[in-house]
CSV table of C-alpha atoms and ligand atoms in Angstrom, one decimal:
chain,number,residue,atom,x,y,z
A,206,MET,CA,40.1,41.6,57.6
A,207,ARG,CA,40.4,37.8,57.4
A,208,ILE,CA,38.0,35.5,59.2
A,209,CYS,CA,37.6,31.8,59.6
A,210,VAL,CA,34.1,30.4,59.1
A,211,TYR,CA,32.9,27.0,60.4
A,212,CYS,CA,29.7,25.7,58.9
A,213,ALA,CA,27.6,22.7,57.8
A,214,SER,CA,28.4,20.2,55.1
A,215,SER,CA,24.9,18.8,55.0
A,216,GLU,CA,22.7,19.5,51.9
A,217,ARG,CA,19.5,18.4,53.5
A,218,ILE,CA,19.0,21.3,55.9
A,219,ASN,CA,16.2,23.9,55.7
A,220,ARG,CA,16.6,26.6,53.1
A,221,LYS,CA,16.6,29.3,55.8
A,222,TYR,CA,20.1,28.3,56.7
A,223,PHE,CA,21.2,28.6,53.0
A,224,GLU,CA,19.6,32.0,52.8
A,225,ALA,CA,21.3,33.2,56.0
A,226,THR,CA,24.7,31.9,54.6
A,227,GLU,CA,24.1,33.8,51.3
A,228,ARG,CA,23.4,37.0,53.2
A,229,PHE,CA,26.5,36.5,55.3
A,230,ALA,CA,28.6,35.8,52.2
A,231,LEU,CA,27.5,39.0,50.6
A,232,GLU,CA,28.4,41.0,53.7
A,233,CYS,CA,31.9,39.5,53.6
A,234,VAL,CA,32.3,40.6,50.0
A,235,LYS,CA,30.8,44.0,50.7
A,236,SER,CA,33.2,44.5,53.6
A,237,ASN,CA,36.2,43.2,51.7
A,238,VAL,CA,36.6,40.4,54.2
A,239,GLU,CA,38.7,37.3,53.2
A,240,VAL,CA,37.1,34.0,54.3
A,241,VAL,CA,39.0,30.9,55.3
A,242,TYR,CA,36.8,27.8,55.4
A,243,GLY,CA,36.9,24.0,55.2
A,244,GLY,CA,37.1,23.9,51.4
A,245,GLY,CA,34.0,21.8,50.9
A,246,SER,CA,31.5,22.0,48.0
A,247,SER,CA,28.5,20.8,49.9
A,248,GLY,CA,26.0,22.3,52.3
A,249,LEU,CA,26.6,25.7,53.8
A,250,MET,CA,30.3,25.4,52.9
A,251,GLY,CA,29.5,25.1,49.2
A,252,ARG,CA,27.0,27.9,49.3
A,253,LEU,CA,29.3,30.2,51.1
A,254,ALA,CA,32.1,29.7,48.5
A,255,ASP,CA,29.7,29.9,45.6
A,256,VAL,CA,28.3,33.3,46.7
A,257,ILE,CA,31.7,34.7,47.5
A,258,LEU,CA,33.2,33.6,44.2
A,259,ALA,CA,30.2,34.8,42.2
A,260,ASN,CA,30.5,38.3,43.7
A,261,GLY,CA,34.3,38.6,43.3
A,262,GLY,CA,35.2,38.0,47.0
A,263,LYS,CA,38.2,36.3,48.5
A,264,ILE,CA,38.0,32.7,49.9
A,265,LYS,CA,40.6,30.2,50.9
A,266,GLY,CA,39.9,26.5,51.6
A,267,ILE,CA,41.9,24.3,54.0
A,268,MET,CA,41.1,20.6,53.7
A,269,PRO,CA,42.7,17.4,54.7
A,270,LYS,CA,44.1,15.4,51.7
A,271,PHE,CA,41.8,12.4,52.4
A,272,MET,CA,38.7,14.7,51.7
A,273,ASN,CA,40.2,15.8,48.4
A,274,ASP,CA,40.8,12.2,47.5
A,275,VAL,CA,37.1,11.5,47.8
A,276,GLU,CA,36.4,14.7,45.8
A,277,TRP,CA,34.8,16.8,48.5
A,278,ALA,CA,36.9,19.9,47.6
A,279,HIS,CA,35.2,22.8,46.0
A,280,LYS,CA,36.4,22.8,42.3
A,281,LEU,CA,36.2,26.6,41.8
A,282,VAL,CA,38.1,27.7,44.9
A,283,ALA,CA,41.6,28.4,43.5
A,284,ASP,CA,43.3,29.1,46.8
A,285,MET,CA,43.2,25.6,48.4
A,286,GLU,CA,45.6,24.2,51.0
A,287,PHE,CA,45.7,20.5,51.7
A,288,THR,CA,46.8,19.2,55.1
A,289,GLU,CA,47.9,15.8,56.4
A,290,SER,CA,45.2,15.6,59.1
A,291,MET,CA,42.1,17.1,60.5
A,292,HIS,CA,44.2,18.4,63.5
A,293,GLU,CA,46.6,20.2,61.2
A,294,ARG,CA,43.7,21.7,59.3
A,295,LYS,CA,42.0,23.1,62.4
A,296,ALA,CA,45.3,24.7,63.6
A,297,LYS,CA,45.8,26.3,60.1
A,298,PHE,CA,42.2,27.7,60.2
A,299,LEU,CA,43.3,30.0,63.0
A,300,VAL,CA,46.5,31.4,61.6
A,301,ASP,CA,46.4,35.1,61.0
A,302,VAL,CA,42.6,35.5,61.3
A,303,ASP,CA,40.9,38.4,62.9
A,304,GLY,CA,37.9,36.4,64.1
A,305,VAL,CA,36.1,33.1,63.9
A,306,VAL,CA,32.4,32.8,62.8
A,307,THR,CA,30.3,29.7,63.5
A,308,LEU,CA,27.3,29.4,61.1
A,309,PRO,CA,24.8,26.6,61.7
A,310,GLY,CA,26.3,23.1,61.4
A,311,GLY,CA,26.4,19.6,62.8
A,312,THR,CA,29.0,17.8,64.9
A,313,GLY,CA,32.0,18.9,62.8
A,314,THR,CA,31.0,22.6,63.2
A,315,LEU,CA,30.3,22.2,66.9
A,316,GLU,CA,33.6,20.5,67.5
A,317,GLU,CA,35.4,23.3,65.7
A,318,PHE,CA,33.5,25.9,67.8
A,319,LEU,CA,34.2,24.2,71.1
A,320,GLU,CA,37.9,23.8,70.3
A,321,VAL,CA,38.4,27.5,69.5
A,322,PHE,CA,36.3,28.5,72.5
A,323,THR,CA,38.5,26.3,74.7
A,324,LEU,CA,41.7,27.7,73.1
A,325,LYS,CA,40.5,31.2,73.9
A,326,ARG,CA,39.7,30.2,77.5
A,327,LEU,CA,43.3,28.9,77.8
A,328,GLY,CA,44.8,32.0,76.4
A,329,GLN,CA,45.9,30.4,73.1
A,330,PHE,CA,43.6,32.4,70.9
A,331,SER,CA,42.6,36.0,71.4
A,332,LYS,CA,40.3,37.0,68.5
A,333,PRO,CA,36.5,37.4,68.5
A,334,ILE,CA,34.3,34.3,68.2
A,335,ILE,CA,30.8,35.0,66.7
A,336,VAL,CA,27.9,32.5,66.5
A,337,LEU,CA,25.2,33.1,64.0
A,338,ASN,CA,22.1,31.9,65.8
A,339,THR,CA,19.8,31.6,62.8
A,340,ASP,CA,16.2,31.1,63.9
A,341,GLY,CA,17.5,30.1,67.4
A,342,TYR,CA,19.4,27.0,66.1
A,343,TYR,CA,22.1,27.5,68.7
A,344,ASP,CA,19.9,28.3,71.6
A,345,PRO,CA,20.6,24.9,73.1
A,346,LEU,CA,24.4,25.6,72.8
A,347,LYS,CA,23.9,28.8,74.7
A,348,VAL,CA,22.0,26.8,77.4
A,349,VAL,CA,24.8,24.3,77.7
A,350,LEU,CA,27.4,27.1,78.1
A,351,GLN,CA,25.2,28.8,80.7
A,352,ARG,CA,24.8,25.5,82.5
A,353,CYS,CA,28.6,25.3,82.6
A,354,VAL,CA,28.6,28.7,84.4
A,355,GLU,CA,25.7,27.8,86.8
A,356,GLU,CA,27.5,24.6,87.8
A,357,GLU,CA,30.8,26.5,88.1
A,358,PHE,CA,32.7,24.6,85.3
A,359,MET,CA,33.6,28.1,84.1
A,360,LEU,CA,33.0,31.7,85.2
A,361,ASP,CA,30.3,34.0,84.0
A,362,ARG,CA,33.0,36.2,82.3
A,363,HIS,CA,33.9,33.3,80.0
A,364,MET,CA,30.6,33.8,78.3
A,365,GLU,CA,32.1,37.1,77.0
A,366,MET,CA,34.5,35.1,74.9
A,367,CYS,CA,31.8,34.6,72.2
A,368,THR,CA,28.9,36.7,70.9
A,369,PHE,CA,25.7,35.2,69.6
A,370,VAL,CA,23.9,37.2,66.9
A,371,GLN,CA,20.6,36.5,65.1
A,372,GLN,CA,21.2,38.1,61.7
A,373,PRO,CA,24.0,37.6,59.1
A,374,GLU,CA,24.4,41.4,58.8
A,375,GLU,CA,25.3,41.6,62.5
A,376,VAL,CA,28.3,39.3,62.3
A,377,ILE,CA,31.0,41.6,60.9
A,378,PRO,CA,30.0,44.5,63.2
A,379,ALA,CA,30.1,42.1,66.1
A,380,ILE,CA,33.7,41.1,65.3
A,381,ARG,CA,34.7,44.8,65.2
A,382,LEU,CA,32.9,45.5,68.5
A,383,ALA,CA,34.2,42.5,70.4
A,384,GLY,CA,37.9,43.3,69.8
A,385,ASP,CA,40.7,41.1,71.1
A,386,TRP,CA,40.7,39.2,74.4
A,387,ASN,CA,43.2,41.4,76.2
A,388,GLU,CA,46.1,40.4,78.3
A,389,ASP,CA,44.2,40.8,81.6
A,390,ALA,CA,41.6,38.5,80.2
A,391,LEU,CA,44.2,36.0,79.1
A,392,ARG,CA,45.6,36.0,82.7
A,393,PHE,CA,42.1,35.7,84.1
A,394,ALA,CA,41.3,32.8,81.7
A,395,ARG,CA,44.4,30.9,82.7
A,396,LEU,CA,43.9,31.3,86.4
A,397,THR,CA,40.4,30.1,86.7
B,474,AMP,P1,29.3,19.3,60.0
B,474,AMP,O1,29.0,20.6,60.7
B,474,AMP,O2,29.1,18.1,60.8
B,474,AMP,O3,28.6,19.2,58.6
B,474,AMP,O4,30.8,19.4,59.7
B,474,AMP,C1,31.5,20.3,59.0
B,474,AMP,C2,32.9,19.8,59.0
B,474,AMP,O5,32.8,18.4,58.8
B,474,AMP,C3,33.9,20.4,58.0
B,474,AMP,O6,34.7,21.4,58.5
B,474,AMP,C4,34.7,19.1,57.7
B,474,AMP,O7,35.6,18.9,58.8
B,474,AMP,C5,33.8,18.0,57.8
B,474,AMP,N1,33.0,17.5,56.6
B,474,AMP,C6,32.1,16.6,56.7
B,474,AMP,N2,31.6,16.4,55.5
B,474,AMP,C7,32.3,17.1,54.6
B,474,AMP,C8,32.2,17.3,53.2
B,474,AMP,N3,31.3,16.6,52.4
B,474,AMP,N4,33.1,18.1,52.6
B,474,AMP,C9,34.0,18.8,53.4
B,474,AMP,N5,34.0,18.7,54.7
B,474,AMP,C10,33.2,17.9,55.3
């Protein structure tokens, strides 16, 4: 299995987020899951890569060239791909992945999550999207999505496009359980 992981670049966040990321990274290694991520060395991105590499797992970074120029790339990630733009990077994140995981993060992570969520709604992406809601960090995001449903900006069924889990160990089982967004659902998403 190969998954794309979106997560924070900030170093200043609470250690509970680093601990959850470490546990998630170990689960990926244990389950022989290859991770594709933003290629960074800081924050949760850095910790994710450090733990995967230290335990013999597989990780690939995809980063725009300008970030490499300012030395944001993780020096130990051998499999690195550099793109011309942020847009190209985001498109490459989703090639041949079996699922997308959103760990806690800031605006960059939120933007990446909302893009893939929207792509799925429009039938352009069919794989599971999992949100790791460490200590309720993403409760407000869930509220915003539910508000979209209440006010009829999307249908209740669109909430099925992503799964919120509380513990890092729940992420990979949630990907397996969610399965692909099937053809009926794609038609449904496009029509509404
Ligand atoms: P955020 O969740 O706001 O920390 O954003 C994470 C995303 O922001 C990454 O996928 C990158 O697009 C970008 N980013 C911001 N700072 C860095 C950094 N120091 N190294 C790598 N990527 C970064």
